[in-house]
Amino acid sequence: MTSDAPMKPRVGRPRRDEVGDVSARILAAATELFLEKGVAATSCEAVAARARVSKVSLYARHSGKDALFAAVVRHAVGGTIPPPQVTAMSGKTVRDRLHQIGLAVLTHAVAPVPRELMRLFLTEARRSPDLIAQVDRMARTKVVAMVSDAILAPPVDPALRDAADALAERFLDLTFAPIMLAALTGRHADPTRDEIDLRVAQAVELLEKIGLLAEFSSRP
């Protein structure tokens, strides 16, 4: 005997080939709900329902809401936009490489979802200070490494790594910090690509004027 009743979505134990998909759905649902409602107003049950998984599946991966929030934060950091292909930069000047990577990083950072995630992380800083501090270090380290790699370009000279890291730090202080502060406070929430491009160009010009690009300028 057949039935015309619609089938309910299966939310029981996932098959082995579905495990990765289940984990991804949980993180995606949690991210959406945290952004929509805030962490305090979001329950694990609501996340499970949105992800179309059982509570058992969710708790098998995350012990509770705090652990789920930590996973969302770390996933967001791990999902930072990959840099432009550094190998494709090898024929460019250090000015061009720095400009290109800066534009890529900043354009991604001020996009609505990354920007709102950062605002959420800052909101939760008082409740989870250790986690937020850890994630801040992770994110900063990752972005500095991306910029440093672009500054050096292959073939990388290990002797210049510390200098490239220091230059990357200065560059981010001149570009990322002011743009993100303006975006997060709502003072200038949606900078255009041209405005970001101008900020990056001004930073590169300043760094060149004070001589910080000189030791990289002789490289391809």
Tab-separated table of C-alpha atoms in Angstrom:
chain	number	residue	atom	x	y	z
A	1	MET	CA	0.000	0.000	0.000
A	2	THR	CA	1.376	3.367	-1.004
A	3	SER	CA	0.957	6.704	0.734
A	4	ASP	CA	0.877	10.213	-0.650
A	5	ALA	CA	2.103	11.691	2.648
A	6	PRO	CA	5.384	13.602	2.262
A	7	MET	CA	8.435	11.897	3.647
A	8	LYS	CA	9.965	13.491	6.718
A	9	PRO	CA	13.648	14.320	6.501
A	10	ARG	CA	15.794	11.600	8.071
A	11	VAL	CA	17.610	12.996	11.102
A	12	GLY	CA	18.853	9.825	12.675
A	13	ARG	CA	22.389	8.467	12.726
A	14	PRO	CA	24.139	9.429	9.467
A	15	ARG	CA	25.729	6.952	7.131
A	16	ARG	CA	29.519	6.927	7.048
A	17	ASP	CA	29.576	8.842	3.744
A	18	GLU	CA	27.300	11.526	5.242
A	19	VAL	CA	29.378	12.288	8.330
A	20	GLY	CA	31.281	15.190	6.759
A	21	ASP	CA	28.059	16.653	5.383
A	22	VAL	CA	26.393	16.465	8.798
A	23	SER	CA	29.290	18.281	10.471
A	24	ALA	CA	29.225	20.986	7.798
A	25	ARG	CA	25.444	21.432	8.135
A	26	ILE	CA	25.728	21.801	11.904
A	27	LEU	CA	28.389	24.492	11.615
A	28	ALA	CA	26.473	26.303	8.872
A	29	ALA	CA	23.226	26.225	10.866
A	30	ALA	CA	24.948	27.363	14.049
A	31	THR	CA	26.627	30.235	12.220
A	32	GLU	CA	23.314	31.363	10.716
A	33	LEU	CA	21.452	31.224	14.025
A	34	PHE	CA	24.198	32.890	16.043
A	35	LEU	CA	24.210	35.746	13.548
A	36	GLU	CA	20.403	35.973	13.422
A	37	LYS	CA	19.597	35.639	17.131
A	38	GLY	CA	22.856	35.941	19.040
A	39	VAL	CA	24.544	33.204	21.021
A	40	ALA	CA	22.438	33.566	24.185
A	41	ALA	CA	19.131	33.182	22.323
A	42	THR	CA	20.243	30.186	20.245
A	43	SER	CA	19.746	26.650	21.562
A	44	CYS	CA	21.454	23.465	20.444
A	45	GLU	CA	18.008	22.094	19.681
A	46	ALA	CA	17.351	24.960	17.266
A	47	VAL	CA	20.693	24.343	15.578
A	48	ALA	CA	19.931	20.637	15.201
A	49	ALA	CA	16.524	21.425	13.718
A	50	ARG	CA	17.936	23.921	11.226
A	51	ALA	CA	20.739	21.536	10.261
A	52	ARG	CA	18.208	18.682	9.892
A	53	VAL	CA	20.173	16.382	12.196
A	54	SER	CA	19.341	14.686	15.450
A	55	LYS	CA	20.398	16.149	18.780
A	56	VAL	CA	22.417	12.971	19.267
A	57	SER	CA	24.431	13.766	16.137
A	58	LEU	CA	25.027	17.324	17.299
A	59	TYR	CA	26.082	16.367	20.836
A	60	ALA	CA	28.339	13.652	19.466
A	61	ARG	CA	30.367	16.462	17.870
A	62	HIS	CA	29.887	19.333	20.315
A	63	SER	CA	29.356	18.910	24.064
A	64	GLY	CA	27.176	21.994	24.337
A	65	LYS	CA	26.541	25.496	23.044
A	66	ASP	CA	29.878	26.880	24.227
A	67	ALA	CA	31.738	24.118	22.402
A	68	LEU	CA	29.588	24.723	19.322
A	69	PHE	CA	30.326	28.456	19.415
A	70	ALA	CA	34.052	27.692	19.740
A	71	ALA	CA	33.812	25.415	16.694
A	72	VAL	CA	32.050	28.137	14.691
A	73	VAL	CA	34.715	30.669	15.633
A	74	ARG	CA	37.597	28.359	14.695
A	75	HIS	CA	35.874	27.329	11.471
A	76	ALA	CA	35.442	30.980	10.518
A	77	VAL	CA	39.142	31.635	11.056
A	78	GLY	CA	40.094	28.507	9.137
A	79	GLY	CA	37.849	29.578	6.288
A	80	THR	CA	39.636	32.870	5.705
A	81	ILE	CA	39.873	33.631	1.998
A	82	PRO	CA	42.952	32.019	0.474
A	83	PRO	CA	45.492	34.507	-0.809
A	84	PRO	CA	46.033	35.108	-4.498
A	85	GLN	CA	48.407	32.524	-5.911
A	86	VAL	CA	51.772	33.649	-4.617
A	87	THR	CA	53.491	31.915	-7.527
A	88	ALA	CA	51.579	34.226	-9.865
A	89	MET	CA	53.107	37.203	-8.044
A	90	SER	CA	56.713	36.236	-8.704
A	91	GLY	CA	57.003	38.574	-11.681
A	92	LYS	CA	55.580	41.570	-9.827
A	93	THR	CA	57.325	44.200	-7.695
A	94	VAL	CA	57.000	44.089	-3.921
A	95	ARG	CA	54.696	47.132	-4.177
A	96	ASP	CA	52.405	45.248	-6.539
A	97	ARG	CA	52.450	42.099	-4.426
A	98	LEU	CA	51.660	43.977	-1.232
A	99	HIS	CA	48.874	45.904	-2.949
A	100	GLN	CA	47.340	42.741	-4.408
A	101	ILE	CA	47.307	40.757	-1.172
A	102	GLY	CA	46.070	43.744	0.824
A	103	LEU	CA	43.165	44.301	-1.525
A	104	ALA	CA	42.214	40.602	-1.384
A	105	VAL	CA	42.340	40.355	2.420
A	106	LEU	CA	40.478	43.585	3.097
A	107	THR	CA	37.784	43.067	0.475
A	108	HIS	CA	36.985	39.708	2.055
A	109	ALA	CA	37.104	40.991	5.631
A	110	VAL	CA	34.492	43.724	5.104
A	111	ALA	CA	32.048	41.450	3.268
A	112	PRO	CA	28.783	41.126	5.246
A	113	VAL	CA	29.230	37.623	6.709
A	114	PRO	CA	32.877	37.916	7.838
A	115	ARG	CA	32.166	41.394	9.215
A	116	GLU	CA	29.111	40.264	11.175
A	117	LEU	CA	30.974	37.220	12.486
A	118	MET	CA	33.715	39.486	13.786
A	119	ARG	CA	31.127	41.698	15.463
A	120	LEU	CA	29.609	38.595	17.060
A	121	PHE	CA	33.016	37.458	18.322
A	122	LEU	CA	33.632	40.849	19.899
A	123	THR	CA	30.191	40.780	21.526
A	124	GLU	CA	31.059	37.434	23.105
A	125	ALA	CA	34.512	38.554	24.245
A	126	ARG	CA	33.388	39.199	27.826
A	127	ARG	CA	31.732	35.788	28.113
A	128	SER	CA	34.539	33.847	26.422
A	129	PRO	CA	37.668	36.002	26.754
A	130	ASP	CA	40.165	33.154	26.472
A	131	LEU	CA	38.551	31.795	23.314
A	132	ILE	CA	38.330	35.184	21.651
A	133	ALA	CA	41.941	35.995	22.547
A	134	GLN	CA	43.058	32.644	21.131
A	135	VAL	CA	41.103	33.160	17.932
A	136	ASP	CA	42.415	36.701	17.558
A	137	ARG	CA	45.959	35.335	17.689
A	138	MET	CA	45.072	32.586	15.200
A	139	ALA	CA	43.508	35.024	12.748
A	140	ARG	CA	46.295	37.570	13.069
A	141	THR	CA	48.972	34.908	12.614
A	142	LYS	CA	47.241	33.535	9.531
A	143	VAL	CA	46.792	36.904	7.844
A	144	VAL	CA	50.333	38.029	8.685
A	145	ALA	CA	51.651	34.811	7.129
A	146	MET	CA	49.602	35.412	3.959
A	147	VAL	CA	50.904	38.961	3.603
A	148	SER	CA	54.456	37.907	4.450
A	149	ASP	CA	54.379	35.177	1.793
A	150	ALA	CA	53.223	37.713	-0.777
A	151	ILE	CA	55.985	40.126	0.211
A	152	LEU	CA	58.662	37.463	-0.228
A	153	ALA	CA	57.230	35.567	-3.216
A	154	PRO	CA	59.073	32.473	-4.448
A	155	PRO	CA	61.845	31.637	-4.206
A	156	VAL	CA	61.530	32.502	-0.506
A	157	ASP	CA	64.698	33.620	1.249
A	158	PRO	CA	64.409	32.334	4.859
A	159	ALA	CA	66.796	35.055	6.008
A	160	LEU	CA	64.164	37.670	5.119
A	161	ARG	CA	61.221	35.974	6.833
A	162	ASP	CA	61.408	37.965	10.093
A	163	ALA	CA	61.666	41.237	8.188
A	164	ALA	CA	58.723	40.262	5.969
A	165	ASP	CA	56.618	39.350	9.020
A	166	ALA	CA	57.410	42.710	10.623
A	167	LEU	CA	56.489	44.524	7.400
A	168	ALA	CA	53.241	42.547	7.194
A	169	GLU	CA	52.387	43.632	10.762
A	170	ARG	CA	52.998	47.292	9.929
A	171	PHE	CA	50.973	47.001	6.740
A	172	LEU	CA	47.987	45.472	8.553
A	173	ASP	CA	48.131	48.159	11.234
A	174	LEU	CA	47.845	50.778	8.493
A	175	THR	CA	45.070	49.076	6.525
A	176	PHE	CA	43.133	46.272	8.201
A	177	ALA	CA	42.808	47.847	11.656
A	178	PRO	CA	41.271	51.231	10.668
A	179	ILE	CA	39.006	49.812	7.984
A	180	MET	CA	37.651	47.066	10.242
A	181	LEU	CA	37.157	49.467	13.160
A	182	ALA	CA	35.105	51.780	10.950
A	183	ALA	CA	33.085	48.836	9.607
A	184	LEU	CA	32.421	47.273	13.016
A	185	THR	CA	31.349	50.520	14.660
A	186	GLY	CA	29.049	51.341	11.761
A	187	ARG	CA	30.932	54.561	11.034
A	188	HIS	CA	31.691	53.268	7.544
A	189	ALA	CA	30.091	49.834	7.315
A	190	ASP	CA	30.405	49.248	3.580
A	191	PRO	CA	33.608	50.644	2.118
A	192	THR	CA	33.763	50.330	-1.644
A	193	ARG	CA	36.504	48.488	-3.465
A	194	ASP	CA	37.861	51.842	-4.657
A	195	GLU	CA	38.054	53.117	-1.067
A	196	ILE	CA	39.852	49.953	0.048
A	197	ASP	CA	42.169	50.229	-2.940
A	198	LEU	CA	43.028	53.826	-1.995
A	199	ARG	CA	43.749	52.877	1.628
A	200	VAL	CA	46.032	50.053	0.511
A	201	ALA	CA	47.830	52.278	-2.012
A	202	GLN	CA	48.424	54.956	0.635
A	203	ALA	CA	49.828	52.374	3.052
A	204	VAL	CA	52.163	50.907	0.446
A	205	GLU	CA	53.385	54.374	-0.513
A	206	LEU	CA	54.065	55.279	3.129
A	207	LEU	CA	55.958	52.054	3.782
A	208	GLU	CA	58.076	52.693	0.705
A	209	LYS	CA	58.790	56.301	1.704
A	210	ILE	CA	60.104	55.282	5.121
A	211	GLY	CA	62.327	52.664	3.525
A	212	LEU	CA	60.653	49.445	4.669
A	213	LEU	CA	60.295	48.027	1.143
A	214	ALA	CA	63.895	48.615	0.162
A	215	GLU	CA	65.339	45.224	1.145
A	216	PHE	CA	62.633	43.447	-0.860
A	217	SER	CA	62.724	45.719	-3.905
A	218	SER	CA	65.724	44.037	-5.494
A	219	ARG	CA	63.877	40.729	-5.568
A	220	PRO	CA	61.590	39.823	-8.498
